[in-house]
């Protein structure tokens, strides 16, 4: 019996680095520094350097990173935040964590990211109310950059602050700007399955602005300016040094892994063009890092079962848009009244395995299975 092909073989992904990771962990164990310290500050510097921003601040996870960024920008109780419903629920959980609420924006059919036209309509419609939209959280979904130049232009026009949700876009770029360097702030997750992942939870907030960086650092640690001096209402969300040490190892291989993801995606796209699937494509100037290779299939569920019979795992990101999830349905009703593109994508989307530990043979097997499906 052939070995199954899974969406994310995490130990397989980490295997090439086991030795280096073990050394990194030993270094932390022997250092006696188990919160903060050099591993964290070195990683923060390396990560900021990689993105081409001035500051990175480690946090406990990606959801906290979004919340810390929003709070640093002064977003809080009752504020309107424009975002998409086609995302991980975490995006909206973070907005509500700070007391703000989501205002829905439709996505673009081709890039699956925030539609600039829909955003403009939404920003315009609240612009003359007592509470115009204060912030925008675009999501670089599946590893494809949202249209940041246009989003920043609208943010300028309507006086909004922008926090990029980069949890799926480590290394993605538009022209020579990396995702995470366009907004006033950006948030990353280092959850194990992300393009840059650690051995548990981790996250980071990034910005070019010194004051915002200082605020973020304070908010992430009890609002402390100095030890035991809280100058802002804060929380506790820190990237721990074991995770930082692991991330330093993985960061050295991020570009290489993204290249492999793109190679696998290219193979899929070359072979699956003959099917009736809608295949992912990168917009002009965009470097797609294929956190996920998401196709659209009219008979999605049947295709999923067909793959599963061949021992191939596939997943749906996401089966239910956030505005229709039980926690939000009927309660979060602001923004675009038509989210039919979002809803249609959720009903058809299917992610095929694209993680860098897959062999060429694995990809051939997935292709053979998909093309043998009776569309
Ligand atoms: C993973 C993810 C998050 C949340 O990250 P956590 O580290 O799990 O809190 C936020 N937004 C998106 C788009 C994600 O994919």
Short mmCIF file of C-alpha atoms and ligand atoms in Angstrom, two decimals:
data_model
loop_
_atom_site.label_atom_id
_atom_site.label_comp_id
_atom_site.label_asym_id
_atom_site.label_seq_id
_atom_site.Cartn_x
_atom_site.Cartn_y
_atom_site.Cartn_z
CA UNK A 1 0.00 0.00 0.00
CA UNK A 2 1.35 3.39 -1.02
CA UNK A 3 1.98 5.97 1.66
CA UNK A 4 -0.72 8.62 1.83
CA UNK A 5 -0.02 12.19 0.73
CA UNK A 6 -0.95 14.69 3.40
CA UNK A 7 -1.49 18.45 3.27
CA UNK A 8 1.24 19.14 5.76
CA UNK A 9 3.80 16.59 6.82
CA UNK A 10 5.29 18.71 9.58
CA UNK A 11 8.04 16.37 10.72
CA UNK A 12 8.96 15.79 7.08
CA UNK A 13 9.14 19.54 6.62
CA UNK A 14 11.40 19.95 9.66
CA UNK A 15 13.51 16.84 9.00
CA UNK A 16 16.26 18.54 6.96
CA UNK A 17 16.84 20.90 9.92
CA UNK A 18 16.55 18.49 12.86
CA UNK A 19 20.24 18.81 13.74
CA UNK A 20 20.33 22.59 13.59
CA UNK A 21 17.03 22.86 15.46
CA UNK A 22 18.30 20.59 18.22
CA UNK A 23 21.43 22.75 18.56
CA UNK A 24 19.32 25.91 18.67
CA UNK A 25 17.10 24.47 21.40
CA UNK A 26 20.14 23.28 23.40
CA UNK A 27 21.53 26.80 23.20
CA UNK A 28 18.36 28.16 24.82
CA UNK A 29 18.21 25.40 27.43
CA UNK A 30 21.81 26.08 28.47
CA UNK A 31 21.42 29.88 28.40
CA UNK A 32 19.06 29.97 31.37
CA UNK A 33 17.08 32.69 29.56
CA UNK A 34 13.60 31.39 28.94
CA UNK A 35 11.72 34.60 28.22
CA UNK A 36 13.08 37.31 25.93
CA UNK A 37 16.83 37.56 25.59
CA UNK A 38 19.21 37.38 22.69
CA UNK A 39 17.53 34.67 20.59
CA UNK A 40 14.34 36.74 20.46
CA UNK A 41 16.05 40.04 19.70
CA UNK A 42 18.29 38.49 17.06
CA UNK A 43 15.32 36.85 15.36
CA UNK A 44 13.37 40.12 15.48
CA UNK A 45 16.27 41.88 13.80
CA UNK A 46 16.71 39.17 11.18
CA UNK A 47 13.00 39.09 10.41
CA UNK A 48 12.75 42.89 10.10
CA UNK A 49 15.83 42.80 7.86
CA UNK A 50 14.32 40.09 5.68
CA UNK A 51 11.14 42.13 5.19
CA UNK A 52 12.95 45.42 4.73
CA UNK A 53 11.22 47.11 7.67
CA UNK A 54 12.81 48.80 10.66
CA UNK A 55 11.11 46.93 13.49
CA UNK A 56 9.75 43.48 14.29
CA UNK A 57 8.28 42.62 17.70
CA UNK A 58 7.70 38.99 18.63
CA UNK A 59 4.28 37.97 19.98
CA UNK A 60 2.73 34.76 21.26
CA UNK A 61 0.81 34.02 18.04
CA UNK A 62 -0.57 35.65 14.90
CA UNK A 63 -3.96 36.57 16.34
CA UNK A 64 -2.25 38.48 19.16
CA UNK A 65 0.05 40.13 16.61
CA UNK A 66 -2.99 41.53 14.79
CA UNK A 67 -4.55 42.69 18.08
CA UNK A 68 -1.30 44.28 19.31
CA UNK A 69 -0.94 46.10 15.98
CA UNK A 70 -4.51 47.38 16.08
CA UNK A 71 -4.13 48.55 19.67
CA UNK A 72 -0.81 50.22 18.89
CA UNK A 73 -2.61 52.21 16.20
CA UNK A 74 -5.25 53.27 18.72
CA UNK A 75 -8.02 51.07 17.35
CA UNK A 76 -10.40 50.11 20.12
CA UNK A 77 -13.91 50.10 21.43
CA UNK A 78 -16.59 50.66 18.78
CA UNK A 79 -14.20 51.36 15.92
CA UNK A 80 -15.03 50.13 12.45
CA UNK A 81 -12.38 47.97 10.77
CA UNK A 82 -12.76 46.99 7.12
CA UNK A 83 -11.71 43.43 6.35
CA UNK A 84 -12.61 40.38 4.29
CA UNK A 85 -14.82 37.45 5.20
CA UNK A 86 -12.70 35.02 3.15
CA UNK A 87 -9.99 34.39 5.75
CA UNK A 88 -9.13 32.46 8.88
CA UNK A 89 -11.52 33.43 11.68
CA UNK A 90 -8.46 34.72 13.55
CA UNK A 91 -8.49 37.91 11.46
CA UNK A 92 -11.89 38.89 12.84
CA UNK A 93 -11.26 37.43 16.31
CA UNK A 94 -8.36 39.91 16.62
CA UNK A 95 -10.52 42.84 15.53
CA UNK A 96 -13.11 41.94 18.17
CA UNK A 97 -10.41 41.32 20.81
CA UNK A 98 -9.62 45.04 20.77
CA UNK A 99 -13.31 45.99 21.00
CA UNK A 100 -13.65 47.03 17.36
CA UNK A 101 -15.94 45.36 14.84
CA UNK A 102 -15.60 44.12 11.28
CA UNK A 103 -17.02 45.88 8.25
CA UNK A 104 -17.08 43.42 5.37
CA UNK A 105 -15.39 44.01 2.05
CA UNK A 106 -15.92 41.69 -0.94
CA UNK A 107 -12.93 39.88 -2.48
CA UNK A 108 -11.61 39.96 -6.01
CA UNK A 109 -12.51 36.75 -7.88
CA UNK A 110 -9.10 36.32 -9.41
CA UNK A 111 -6.73 37.10 -6.51
CA UNK A 112 -9.13 36.04 -3.68
CA UNK A 113 -7.94 39.09 -1.77
CA UNK A 114 -9.72 42.35 -0.84
CA UNK A 115 -11.45 43.97 -3.80
CA UNK A 116 -10.30 47.55 -4.19
CA UNK A 117 -13.64 48.59 -5.76
CA UNK A 118 -15.61 47.06 -2.92
CA UNK A 119 -13.27 48.69 -0.39
CA UNK A 120 -13.80 52.11 -1.95
CA UNK A 121 -17.58 51.69 -1.91
CA UNK A 122 -17.49 50.64 1.76
CA UNK A 123 -15.12 53.44 2.86
CA UNK A 124 -17.19 56.00 0.95
CA UNK A 125 -20.48 54.81 2.45
CA UNK A 126 -19.26 55.33 6.03
CA UNK A 127 -17.15 58.41 5.33
CA UNK A 128 -19.81 60.91 6.34
CA UNK A 129 -21.11 59.02 9.37
CA UNK A 130 -19.92 59.91 12.90
CA UNK A 131 -17.80 56.74 12.88
CA UNK A 132 -16.08 56.31 9.53
CA UNK A 133 -13.95 53.21 8.96
CA UNK A 134 -10.81 53.73 11.03
CA UNK A 135 -8.64 50.82 9.91
CA UNK A 136 -8.30 48.31 7.10
CA UNK A 137 -7.03 44.74 7.54
CA UNK A 138 -6.28 43.19 4.14
CA UNK A 139 -5.31 39.50 4.10
CA UNK A 140 -2.68 38.12 1.73
CA UNK A 141 -4.68 34.93 1.30
CA UNK A 142 -3.07 31.64 0.28
CA UNK A 143 0.25 33.47 -0.18
CA UNK A 144 -1.01 35.93 -2.79
CA UNK A 145 -0.49 39.62 -2.01
CA UNK A 146 -3.53 41.86 -1.65
CA UNK A 147 -3.37 44.95 -3.87
CA UNK A 148 -1.41 47.03 -1.34
CA UNK A 149 -0.58 50.05 -3.55
CA UNK A 150 -4.30 50.63 -4.23
CA UNK A 151 -5.33 49.83 -0.66
CA UNK A 152 -2.78 52.34 0.68
CA UNK A 153 -4.03 54.94 -1.81
CA UNK A 154 -7.61 54.52 -0.51
CA UNK A 155 -6.37 54.49 3.09
CA UNK A 156 -4.75 57.86 2.42
CA UNK A 157 -7.86 59.24 0.75
CA UNK A 158 -10.18 58.18 3.60
CA UNK A 159 -7.76 58.65 6.50
CA UNK A 160 -7.58 54.96 7.49
CA UNK A 161 -4.78 53.00 9.17
CA UNK A 162 -3.72 49.71 7.63
CA UNK A 163 -2.64 46.45 9.30
CA UNK A 164 -1.63 43.74 6.84
CA UNK A 165 -2.57 40.19 7.85
CA UNK A 166 0.53 38.38 6.56
CA UNK A 167 -0.08 35.03 8.27
CA UNK A 168 -0.07 33.24 4.90
CA UNK A 169 2.44 35.38 3.06
CA UNK A 170 5.98 35.04 4.44
CA UNK A 171 8.22 36.09 1.58
CA UNK A 172 5.45 37.15 -0.82
CA UNK A 173 6.02 40.48 -2.54
CA UNK A 174 4.70 43.10 -4.92
CA UNK A 175 7.47 44.51 -7.09
CA UNK A 176 10.39 44.77 -4.70
CA UNK A 177 8.28 45.35 -1.60
CA UNK A 178 7.66 42.39 0.68
CA UNK A 179 4.21 41.77 2.12
CA UNK A 180 4.37 43.23 5.59
CA UNK A 181 6.20 46.39 4.48
CA UNK A 182 3.29 48.30 2.91
CA UNK A 183 0.84 48.96 5.74
CA UNK A 184 1.30 51.15 8.83
CA UNK A 185 1.80 47.84 10.61
CA UNK A 186 1.71 44.17 9.71
CA UNK A 187 1.13 40.94 11.59
CA UNK A 188 2.64 37.50 11.05
CA UNK A 189 1.88 34.07 12.49
CA UNK A 190 4.54 31.39 12.88
CA UNK A 191 2.04 28.59 13.49
CA UNK A 192 3.73 25.34 12.38
CA UNK A 193 1.90 25.00 9.05
CA UNK A 194 2.67 28.54 7.85
CA UNK A 195 5.43 29.14 5.27
CA UNK A 196 7.65 30.12 8.19
CA UNK A 197 6.60 28.10 11.20
CA UNK A 198 8.00 27.17 14.60
CA UNK A 199 7.41 24.24 16.97
CA UNK A 200 4.28 25.68 18.49
CA UNK A 201 2.72 29.14 18.54
CA UNK A 202 4.50 32.32 17.57
CA UNK A 203 3.88 35.64 15.86
CA UNK A 204 5.30 39.08 15.12
CA UNK A 205 4.21 42.65 14.55
CA UNK A 206 6.22 44.71 12.07
CA UNK A 207 6.44 48.40 11.27
CA UNK A 208 8.77 51.09 9.99
CA UNK A 209 7.54 53.57 12.57
CA UNK A 210 9.62 53.89 15.73
CA UNK A 211 6.77 55.14 17.95
CA UNK A 212 4.41 52.41 16.81
CA UNK A 213 7.13 49.84 17.42
CA UNK A 214 7.64 51.15 20.95
CA UNK A 215 3.90 51.04 21.61
CA UNK A 216 3.62 47.50 20.24
CA UNK A 217 6.51 46.32 22.39
CA UNK A 218 4.93 47.89 25.47
CA UNK A 219 1.42 46.59 24.78
CA UNK A 220 2.76 43.05 24.24
CA UNK A 221 4.28 43.10 27.73
CA UNK A 222 1.87 44.55 30.30
CA UNK A 223 2.25 48.06 28.88
CA UNK A 224 5.67 48.24 30.50
CA UNK A 225 7.90 51.12 29.54
CA UNK A 226 10.48 49.84 31.99
CA UNK A 227 10.18 46.92 34.37
CA UNK A 228 7.09 47.30 36.56
CA UNK A 229 6.16 50.64 34.99
CA UNK A 230 3.00 50.26 32.95
CA UNK A 231 2.37 53.34 30.86
CA UNK A 232 -0.23 51.76 28.60
CA UNK A 233 -2.91 49.20 29.32
CA UNK A 234 -1.17 46.07 28.13
CA UNK A 235 -1.38 42.34 27.79
CA UNK A 236 1.11 39.49 27.77
CA UNK A 237 1.99 38.08 24.40
CA UNK A 238 5.63 37.16 23.85
CA UNK A 239 7.52 35.07 21.33
CA UNK A 240 9.47 32.62 23.44
CA UNK A 241 13.20 32.11 22.91
CA UNK A 242 12.93 28.42 21.95
CA UNK A 243 10.60 29.37 19.12
CA UNK A 244 12.78 32.33 18.15
CA UNK A 245 15.84 30.07 17.97
CA UNK A 246 13.95 27.60 15.77
CA UNK A 247 12.68 30.40 13.54
CA UNK A 248 16.23 31.65 13.00
CA UNK A 249 17.11 28.24 11.56
CA UNK A 250 14.01 28.08 9.39
CA UNK A 251 14.31 31.66 8.16
CA UNK A 252 17.58 30.79 6.44
CA UNK A 253 15.63 28.32 4.29
CA UNK A 254 12.43 30.29 3.72
CA UNK A 255 13.26 31.56 0.23
CA UNK A 256 14.39 28.12 -0.80
CA UNK A 257 11.17 26.54 0.48
CA UNK A 258 9.04 29.18 -1.21
CA UNK A 259 10.81 28.44 -4.50
CA UNK A 260 9.94 24.77 -4.05
CA UNK A 261 6.29 25.64 -3.33
CA UNK A 262 6.20 27.72 -6.52
CA UNK A 263 7.75 24.86 -8.48
CA UNK A 264 5.08 22.45 -7.26
CA UNK A 265 2.35 25.00 -8.05
CA UNK A 266 3.76 25.43 -11.54
CA UNK A 267 3.59 21.69 -12.12
CA UNK A 268 -0.01 21.56 -11.00
CA UNK A 269 -0.96 24.50 -13.17
CA UNK A 270 0.78 23.06 -16.23
CA UNK A 271 -0.94 19.69 -15.83
CA UNK A 272 -4.39 20.70 -14.61
CA UNK A 273 -5.17 23.31 -17.29
CA UNK A 274 -6.96 20.57 -19.24
CA UNK A 275 -9.52 20.07 -16.46
CA UNK A 276 -12.48 22.30 -15.74
CA UNK A 277 -10.86 23.50 -12.51
CA UNK A 278 -10.26 27.20 -11.97
CA UNK A 279 -6.55 27.42 -11.18
CA UNK A 280 -4.78 30.02 -9.04
CA UNK A 281 -2.84 32.70 -10.84
CA UNK A 282 -0.62 35.55 -9.66
CA UNK A 283 -1.50 39.15 -10.52
CA UNK A 284 1.07 41.24 -12.41
CA UNK A 285 4.11 42.10 -10.33
CA UNK A 286 3.08 39.75 -7.53
CA UNK A 287 5.30 37.03 -6.11
CA UNK A 288 2.89 34.32 -4.91
CA UNK A 289 4.38 32.06 -2.21
CA UNK A 290 1.67 29.38 -2.36
CA UNK A 291 0.99 28.89 1.30
CA UNK A 292 -1.90 27.00 -0.30
CA UNK A 293 -2.57 25.87 -3.86
CA UNK A 294 -6.30 26.54 -3.97
CA UNK A 295 -8.31 25.51 -7.01
CA UNK A 296 -12.03 25.91 -7.54
CA UNK A 297 -14.15 22.93 -8.53
CA UNK A 298 -17.89 22.89 -9.13
CA UNK A 299 -18.01 19.32 -7.79
CA UNK A 300 -15.59 20.09 -4.99
CA UNK A 301 -16.84 17.56 -2.44
CA UNK A 302 -16.86 14.70 -4.96
CA UNK A 303 -13.33 15.58 -6.06
CA UNK A 304 -12.24 15.63 -2.43
CA UNK A 305 -13.66 12.12 -1.89
CA UNK A 306 -12.03 10.92 -5.11
CA UNK A 307 -8.62 12.18 -3.95
CA UNK A 308 -9.13 10.64 -0.54
CA UNK A 309 -9.81 7.21 -2.14
CA UNK A 310 -6.40 7.57 -3.79
CA UNK A 311 -4.80 8.29 -0.41
CA UNK A 312 -4.47 12.03 -1.05
CA UNK A 313 -5.54 14.56 1.53
CA UNK A 314 -7.05 17.87 0.43
CA UNK A 315 -8.63 20.60 2.55
CA UNK A 316 -11.10 23.44 2.22
CA UNK A 317 -9.95 26.95 3.11
CA UNK A 318 -12.54 27.94 4.06
CA UNK A 319 -15.82 26.00 4.05
CA UNK A 320 -17.77 28.84 5.66
CA UNK A 321 -17.02 32.54 5.22
CA UNK A 322 -16.59 34.31 8.55
CA UNK A 323 -19.81 36.36 8.23
CA UNK A 324 -21.78 33.09 8.05
CA UNK A 325 -20.03 31.36 10.97
CA UNK A 326 -22.28 30.77 13.98
CA UNK A 327 -20.29 33.21 16.10
CA UNK A 328 -20.82 36.13 13.70
CA UNK A 329 -23.92 35.35 11.64
CA UNK A 330 -26.68 37.92 12.02
CA UNK A 331 -24.51 39.92 14.38
CA UNK A 332 -21.78 41.38 12.15
CA UNK A 333 -23.79 42.86 9.31
CA UNK A 334 -21.90 45.96 8.27
CA UNK A 335 -20.19 46.68 4.99
CA UNK A 336 -20.78 45.28 1.53
CA UNK A 337 -24.28 43.83 1.26
CA UNK A 338 -23.22 41.46 -1.48
CA UNK A 339 -20.55 38.92 -0.56
CA UNK A 340 -21.53 36.47 -3.28
CA UNK A 341 -17.99 36.10 -4.64
CA UNK A 342 -16.74 35.24 -1.15
CA UNK A 343 -19.58 32.76 -0.68
CA UNK A 344 -19.10 31.21 -4.10
CA UNK A 345 -15.36 30.72 -3.50
CA UNK A 346 -16.06 29.01 -0.17
CA UNK A 347 -18.46 26.60 -1.85
CA UNK A 348 -15.97 25.57 -4.55
CA UNK A 349 -12.47 26.06 -3.22
CA UNK A 350 -10.15 23.12 -2.59
CA UNK A 351 -6.50 23.15 -1.50
CA UNK A 352 -4.18 20.53 -2.98
CA UNK A 353 -1.01 19.52 -1.09
CA UNK A 354 1.80 21.95 -1.90
CA UNK A 355 4.17 21.73 1.02
CA UNK A 356 7.89 21.76 0.20
CA UNK A 357 8.54 18.28 1.61
CA UNK A 358 6.50 16.66 -1.21
CA UNK A 359 8.50 14.78 -3.79
CA UNK A 360 8.09 15.17 -7.55
CA UNK A 361 6.52 11.69 -7.47
CA UNK A 362 3.94 12.82 -4.89
CA UNK A 363 2.91 15.70 -7.12
CA UNK A 364 2.61 13.37 -10.12
CA UNK A 365 0.33 11.16 -8.04
CA UNK A 366 -1.89 14.09 -7.11
CA UNK A 367 -2.02 15.20 -10.75
CA UNK A 368 -2.88 11.66 -11.91
CA UNK A 369 -5.66 11.43 -9.36
CA UNK A 370 -7.17 14.83 -10.22
CA UNK A 371 -7.05 14.20 -13.98
CA UNK A 372 -8.69 10.80 -13.55
CA UNK A 373 -11.69 12.43 -11.87
CA UNK A 374 -14.78 12.56 -14.10
CA UNK A 375 -15.52 16.26 -14.17
C1 LIG B 1 -3.05 31.49 10.83
C2 LIG B 1 -3.73 32.76 10.56
C3 LIG B 1 -3.92 33.72 11.56
C4 LIG B 1 -3.71 33.48 13.03
O1 LIG B 1 -2.52 33.02 13.42
P1 LIG B 1 -2.37 32.25 14.83
O2 LIG B 1 -0.89 32.20 15.00
O3 LIG B 1 -2.98 30.90 14.65
O4 LIG B 1 -3.04 33.04 15.87
C5 LIG B 1 -4.45 34.96 11.19
N1 LIG B 1 -4.79 35.22 9.93
C6 LIG B 1 -4.66 34.30 8.95
C7 LIG B 1 -5.05 34.68 7.55
C8 LIG B 1 -4.13 33.03 9.23
O5 LIG B 1 -3.99 32.15 8.24
#
